[in-house]
PDB file of C-alpha atoms in Angstrom:
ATOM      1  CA  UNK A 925       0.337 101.515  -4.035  1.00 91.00           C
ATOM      2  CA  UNK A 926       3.107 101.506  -1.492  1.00 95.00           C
ATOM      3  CA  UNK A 927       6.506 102.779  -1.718  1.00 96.00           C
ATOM      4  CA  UNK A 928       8.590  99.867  -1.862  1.00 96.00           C
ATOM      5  CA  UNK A 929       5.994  98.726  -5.131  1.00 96.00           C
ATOM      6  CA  UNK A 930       6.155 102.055  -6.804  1.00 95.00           C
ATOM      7  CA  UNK A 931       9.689 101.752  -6.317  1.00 96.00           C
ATOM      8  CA  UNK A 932      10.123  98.018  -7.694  1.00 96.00           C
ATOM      9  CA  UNK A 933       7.836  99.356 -10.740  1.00 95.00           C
ATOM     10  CA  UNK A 934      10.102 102.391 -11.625  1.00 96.00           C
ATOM     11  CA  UNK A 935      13.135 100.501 -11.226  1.00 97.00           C
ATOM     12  CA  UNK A 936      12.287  97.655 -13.546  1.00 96.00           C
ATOM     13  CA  UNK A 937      10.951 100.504 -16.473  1.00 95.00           C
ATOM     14  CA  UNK A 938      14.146 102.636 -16.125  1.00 96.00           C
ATOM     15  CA  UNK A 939      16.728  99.480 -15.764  1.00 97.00           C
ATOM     16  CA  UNK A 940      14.859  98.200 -18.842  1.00 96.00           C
ATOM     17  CA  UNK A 941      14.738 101.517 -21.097  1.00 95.00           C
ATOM     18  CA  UNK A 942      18.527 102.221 -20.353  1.00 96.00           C
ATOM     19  CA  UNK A 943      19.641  98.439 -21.115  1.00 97.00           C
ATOM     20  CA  UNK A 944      17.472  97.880 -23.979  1.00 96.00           C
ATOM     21  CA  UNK A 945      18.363 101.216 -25.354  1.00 96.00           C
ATOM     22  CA  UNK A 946      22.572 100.644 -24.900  1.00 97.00           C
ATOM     23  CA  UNK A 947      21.746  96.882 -26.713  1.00 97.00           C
ATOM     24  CA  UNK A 948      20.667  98.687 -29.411  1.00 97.00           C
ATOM     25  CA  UNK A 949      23.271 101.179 -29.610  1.00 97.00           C
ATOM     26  CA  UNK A 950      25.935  98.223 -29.562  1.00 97.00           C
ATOM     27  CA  UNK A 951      23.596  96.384 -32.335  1.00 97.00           C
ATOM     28  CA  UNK A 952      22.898  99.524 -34.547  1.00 97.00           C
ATOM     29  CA  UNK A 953      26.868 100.679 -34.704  1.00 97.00           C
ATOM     30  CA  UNK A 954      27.911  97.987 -37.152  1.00 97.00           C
ATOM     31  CA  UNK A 955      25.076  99.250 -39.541  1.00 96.00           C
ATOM     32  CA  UNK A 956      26.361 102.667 -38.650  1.00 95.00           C
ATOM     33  CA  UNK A 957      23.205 104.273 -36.964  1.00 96.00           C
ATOM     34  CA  UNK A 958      22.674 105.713 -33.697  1.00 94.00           C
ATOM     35  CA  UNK A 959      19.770 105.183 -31.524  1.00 93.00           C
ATOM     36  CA  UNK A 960      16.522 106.823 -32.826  1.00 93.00           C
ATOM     37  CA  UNK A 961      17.992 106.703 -36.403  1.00 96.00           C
ATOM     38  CA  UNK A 962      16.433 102.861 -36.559  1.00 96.00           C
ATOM     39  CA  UNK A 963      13.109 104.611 -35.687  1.00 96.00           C
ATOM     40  CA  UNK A 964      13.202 107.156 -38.576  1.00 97.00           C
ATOM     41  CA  UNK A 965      14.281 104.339 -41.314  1.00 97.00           C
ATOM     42  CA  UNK A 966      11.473 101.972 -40.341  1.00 97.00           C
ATOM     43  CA  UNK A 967       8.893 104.873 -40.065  1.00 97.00           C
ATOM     44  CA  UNK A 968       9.226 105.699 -43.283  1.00 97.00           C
ATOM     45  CA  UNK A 969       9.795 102.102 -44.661  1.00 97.00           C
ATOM     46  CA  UNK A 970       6.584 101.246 -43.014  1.00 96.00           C
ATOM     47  CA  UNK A 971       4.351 104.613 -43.935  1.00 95.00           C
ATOM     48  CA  UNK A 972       6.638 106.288 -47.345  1.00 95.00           C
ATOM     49  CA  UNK A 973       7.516 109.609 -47.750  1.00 95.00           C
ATOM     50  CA  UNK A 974       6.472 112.151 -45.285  1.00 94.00           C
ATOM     51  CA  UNK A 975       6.481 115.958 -43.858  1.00 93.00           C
ATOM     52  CA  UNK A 976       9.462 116.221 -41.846  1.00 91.00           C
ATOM     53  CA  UNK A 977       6.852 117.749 -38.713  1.00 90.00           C
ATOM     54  CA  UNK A 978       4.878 114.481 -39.493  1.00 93.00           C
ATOM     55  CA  UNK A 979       7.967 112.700 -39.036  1.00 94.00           C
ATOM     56  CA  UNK A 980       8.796 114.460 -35.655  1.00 93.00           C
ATOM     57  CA  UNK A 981       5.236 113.404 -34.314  1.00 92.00           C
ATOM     58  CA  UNK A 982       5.117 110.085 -35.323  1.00 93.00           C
ATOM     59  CA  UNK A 983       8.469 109.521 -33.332  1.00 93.00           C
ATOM     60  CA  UNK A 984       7.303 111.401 -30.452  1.00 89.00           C
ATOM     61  CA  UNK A 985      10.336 113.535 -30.979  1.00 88.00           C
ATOM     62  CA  UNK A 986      11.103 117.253 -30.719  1.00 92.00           C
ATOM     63  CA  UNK A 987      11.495 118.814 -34.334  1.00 91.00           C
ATOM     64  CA  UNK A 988      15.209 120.002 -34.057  1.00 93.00           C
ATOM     65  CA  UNK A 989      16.381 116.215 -32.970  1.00 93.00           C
ATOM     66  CA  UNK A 990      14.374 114.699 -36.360  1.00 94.00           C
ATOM     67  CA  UNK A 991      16.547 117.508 -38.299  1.00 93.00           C
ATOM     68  CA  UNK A 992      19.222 116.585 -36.918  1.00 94.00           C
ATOM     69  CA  UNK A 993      18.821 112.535 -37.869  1.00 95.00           C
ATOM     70  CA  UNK A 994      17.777 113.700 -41.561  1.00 95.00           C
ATOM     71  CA  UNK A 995      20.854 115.539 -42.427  1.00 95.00           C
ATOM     72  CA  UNK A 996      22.809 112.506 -40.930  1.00 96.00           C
ATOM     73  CA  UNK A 997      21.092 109.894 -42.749  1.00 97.00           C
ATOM     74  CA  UNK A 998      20.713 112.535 -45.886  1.00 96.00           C
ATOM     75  CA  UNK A 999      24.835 112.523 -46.144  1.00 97.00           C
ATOM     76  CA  UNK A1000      24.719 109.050 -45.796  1.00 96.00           C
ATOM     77  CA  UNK A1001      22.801 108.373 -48.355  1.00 97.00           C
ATOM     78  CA  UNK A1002      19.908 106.254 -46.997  1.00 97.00           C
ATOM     79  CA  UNK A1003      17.477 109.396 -47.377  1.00 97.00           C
ATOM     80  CA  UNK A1004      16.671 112.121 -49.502  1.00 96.00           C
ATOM     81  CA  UNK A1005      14.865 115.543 -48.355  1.00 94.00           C
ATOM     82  CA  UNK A1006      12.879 117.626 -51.118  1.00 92.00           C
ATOM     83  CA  UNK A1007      10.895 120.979 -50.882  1.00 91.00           C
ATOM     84  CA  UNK A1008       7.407 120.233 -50.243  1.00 88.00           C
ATOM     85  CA  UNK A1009       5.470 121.846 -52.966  1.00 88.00           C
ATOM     86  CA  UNK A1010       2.663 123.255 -50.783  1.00 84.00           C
ATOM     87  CA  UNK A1011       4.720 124.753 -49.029  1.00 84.00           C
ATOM     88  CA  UNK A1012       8.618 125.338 -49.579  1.00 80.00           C
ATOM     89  CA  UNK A1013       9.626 125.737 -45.535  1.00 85.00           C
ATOM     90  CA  UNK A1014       8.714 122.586 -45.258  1.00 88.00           C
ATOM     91  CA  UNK A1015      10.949 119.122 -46.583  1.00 89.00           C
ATOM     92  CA  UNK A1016       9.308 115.812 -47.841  1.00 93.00           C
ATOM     93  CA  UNK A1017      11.735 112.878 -46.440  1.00 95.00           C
ATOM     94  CA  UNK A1018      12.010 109.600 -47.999  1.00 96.00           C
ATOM     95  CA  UNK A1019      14.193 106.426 -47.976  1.00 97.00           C
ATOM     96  CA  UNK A1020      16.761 105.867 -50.923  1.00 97.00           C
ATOM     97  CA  UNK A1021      17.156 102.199 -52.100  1.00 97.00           C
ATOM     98  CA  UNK A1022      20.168 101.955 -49.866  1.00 97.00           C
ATOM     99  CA  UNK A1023      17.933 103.339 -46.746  1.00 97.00           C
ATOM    100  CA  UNK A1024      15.226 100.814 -47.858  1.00 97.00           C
ATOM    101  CA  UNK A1025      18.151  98.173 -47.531  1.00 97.00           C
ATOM    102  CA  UNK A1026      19.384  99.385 -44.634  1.00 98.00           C
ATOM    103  CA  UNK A1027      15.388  99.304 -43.068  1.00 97.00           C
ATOM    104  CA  UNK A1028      15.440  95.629 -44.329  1.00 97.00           C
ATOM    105  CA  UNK A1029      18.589  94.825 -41.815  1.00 97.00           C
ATOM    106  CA  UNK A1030      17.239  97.117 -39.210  1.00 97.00           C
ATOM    107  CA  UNK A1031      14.247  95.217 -38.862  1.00 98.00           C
ATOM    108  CA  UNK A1032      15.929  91.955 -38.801  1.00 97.00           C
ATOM    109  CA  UNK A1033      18.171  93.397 -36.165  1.00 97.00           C
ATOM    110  CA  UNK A1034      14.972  94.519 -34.133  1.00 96.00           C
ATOM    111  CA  UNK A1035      13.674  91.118 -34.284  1.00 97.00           C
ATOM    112  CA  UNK A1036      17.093  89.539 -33.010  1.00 97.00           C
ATOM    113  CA  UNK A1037      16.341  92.710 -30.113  1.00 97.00           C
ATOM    114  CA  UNK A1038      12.824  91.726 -29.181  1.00 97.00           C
ATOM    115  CA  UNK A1039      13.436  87.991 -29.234  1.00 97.00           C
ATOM    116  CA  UNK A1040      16.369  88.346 -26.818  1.00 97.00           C
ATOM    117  CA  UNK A1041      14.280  90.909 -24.465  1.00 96.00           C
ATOM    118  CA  UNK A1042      11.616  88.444 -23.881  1.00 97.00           C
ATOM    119  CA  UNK A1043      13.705  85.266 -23.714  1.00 97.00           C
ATOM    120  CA  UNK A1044      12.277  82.847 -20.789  1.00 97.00           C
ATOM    121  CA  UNK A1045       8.791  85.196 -20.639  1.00 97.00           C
ATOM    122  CA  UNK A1046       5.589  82.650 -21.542  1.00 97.00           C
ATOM    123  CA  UNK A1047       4.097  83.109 -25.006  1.00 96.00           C
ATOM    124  CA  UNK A1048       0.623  84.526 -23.662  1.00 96.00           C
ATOM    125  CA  UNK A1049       2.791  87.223 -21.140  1.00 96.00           C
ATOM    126  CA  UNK A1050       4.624  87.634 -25.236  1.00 97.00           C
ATOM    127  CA  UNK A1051       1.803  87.894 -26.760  1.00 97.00           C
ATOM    128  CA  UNK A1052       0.415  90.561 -24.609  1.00 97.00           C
ATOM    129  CA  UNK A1053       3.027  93.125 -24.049  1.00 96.00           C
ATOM    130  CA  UNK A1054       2.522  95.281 -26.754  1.00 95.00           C
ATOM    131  CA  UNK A1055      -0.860  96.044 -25.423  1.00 95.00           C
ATOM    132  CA  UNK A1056       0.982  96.613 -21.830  1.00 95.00           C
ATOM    133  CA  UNK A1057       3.293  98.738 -22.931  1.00 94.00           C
ATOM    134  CA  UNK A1058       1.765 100.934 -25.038  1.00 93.00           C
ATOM    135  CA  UNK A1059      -1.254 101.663 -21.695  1.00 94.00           C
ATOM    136  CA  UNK A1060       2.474 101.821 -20.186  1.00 93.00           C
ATOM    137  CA  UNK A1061       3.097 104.654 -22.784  1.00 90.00           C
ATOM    138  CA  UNK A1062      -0.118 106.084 -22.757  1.00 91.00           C
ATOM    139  CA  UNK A1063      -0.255 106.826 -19.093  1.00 92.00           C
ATOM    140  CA  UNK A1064       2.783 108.675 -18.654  1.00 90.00           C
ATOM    141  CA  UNK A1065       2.176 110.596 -21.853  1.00 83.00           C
ATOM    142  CA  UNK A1066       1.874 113.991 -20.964  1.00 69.00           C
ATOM    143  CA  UNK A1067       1.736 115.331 -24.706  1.00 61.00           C
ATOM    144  CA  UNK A1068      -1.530 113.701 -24.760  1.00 58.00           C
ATOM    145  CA  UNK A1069      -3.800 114.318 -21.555  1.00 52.00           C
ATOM    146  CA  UNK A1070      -5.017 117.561 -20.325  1.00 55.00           C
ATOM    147  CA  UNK A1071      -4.264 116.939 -16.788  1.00 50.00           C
ATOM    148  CA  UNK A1072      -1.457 118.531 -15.511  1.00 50.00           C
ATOM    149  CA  UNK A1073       0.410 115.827 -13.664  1.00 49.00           C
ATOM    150  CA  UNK A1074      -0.245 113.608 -16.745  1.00 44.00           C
ATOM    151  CA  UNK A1075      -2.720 111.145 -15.820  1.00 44.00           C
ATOM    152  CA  UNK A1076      -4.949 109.206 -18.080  1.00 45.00           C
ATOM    153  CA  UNK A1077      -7.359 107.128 -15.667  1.00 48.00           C
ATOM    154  CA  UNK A1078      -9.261 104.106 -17.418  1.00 49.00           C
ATOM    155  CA  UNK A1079      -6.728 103.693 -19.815  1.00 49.00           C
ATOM    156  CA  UNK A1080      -6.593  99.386 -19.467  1.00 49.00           C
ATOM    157  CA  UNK A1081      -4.576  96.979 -21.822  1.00 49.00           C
ATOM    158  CA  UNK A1082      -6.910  94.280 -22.939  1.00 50.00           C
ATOM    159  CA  UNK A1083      -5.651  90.882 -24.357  1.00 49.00           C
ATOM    160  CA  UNK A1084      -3.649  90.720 -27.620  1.00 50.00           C
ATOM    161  CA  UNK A1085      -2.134  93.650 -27.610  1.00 48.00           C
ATOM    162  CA  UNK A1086      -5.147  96.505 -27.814  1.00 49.00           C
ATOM    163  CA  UNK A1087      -5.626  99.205 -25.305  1.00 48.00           C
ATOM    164  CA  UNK A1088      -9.227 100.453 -24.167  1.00 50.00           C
ATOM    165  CA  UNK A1089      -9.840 104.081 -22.497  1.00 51.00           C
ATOM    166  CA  UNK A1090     -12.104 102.819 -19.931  1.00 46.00           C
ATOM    167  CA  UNK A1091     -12.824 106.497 -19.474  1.00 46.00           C
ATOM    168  CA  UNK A1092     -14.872 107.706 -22.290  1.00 41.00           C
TER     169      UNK A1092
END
């Protein structure tokens, strides 16, 4: 790939992540979140109580950032954190009823989100950008690859949203 492509290519991924991300910002405030609180509702909305560590990897964020959310969103009142009984170190977060409302707005805000980032894109370019974007992910992963420079060759999004590790 040339320069001026590579170029293009970054461009369009940071201009995107930084405008999609201050959208959010500006459509999260009235709710009273901040970015990456939206994440932590719907995770557990979507998969219950969990380990807070469980938490921090299923966000893809560091541990002292996901304890920082949880006290925020514990004093709000939209979760609760408890002891886990195997082992007391460690807290069990889960969603109140008003953090289950809360979700419920979230995700119609993140519908409202998504519909306006793909306004004007044809329904088969829609329908298949998932799939892109998580190969997108994937690739620059580093967490996940042993290589170094964090490369994952062969990793290919396939129509309708699934990715394939060509590799293996």
């Amino acid at each position: 790939m040339d320069f001026e492509h590579a170029d293009a290519i970054n461009q369009a991924v940071r201009l995107l992540s930084l405008r999609h991300r201050a959208r959010a910002a500006t459509m999260l405030a009235p709710l009273g979140l901040h970015p990456g609180q939206e994440a932590l509702l719907l995770e557990l909305d979507r998969n219950g109580a969990m380990i807070q560590a469980q938490l921090s990897e299923a966000l893809g964020c560091e541990p002292p950032s996901v304890t920082l959310m949880t006290r925020k969103l514990e004093a709000s009142g939209h979760i609760r954190r408890r002891p886990a009984p195997s082992d007391r170190r460690a807290s069990i977060v889960e969603l109140t009823d008003s953090g289950r409302e809360l979700a419920g707005q979230v995700k119609r805000m993140w519908c409202v989100l998504a519909e306006e980032t793909v306004t004007g894109l044809p329904a088969g370019t829609v329908a298949e950008l998932p799939g892109i974007l998580t190969a997108m992910t994937a690739n620059v992963d580093t967490r996940r690859s042993g290589d170094p420079h964090g490369r994952r060759p062969g990793l290919v999004a396939e129509p309708g949203g699934t990715t394939t590790d060509r590799a293996r």
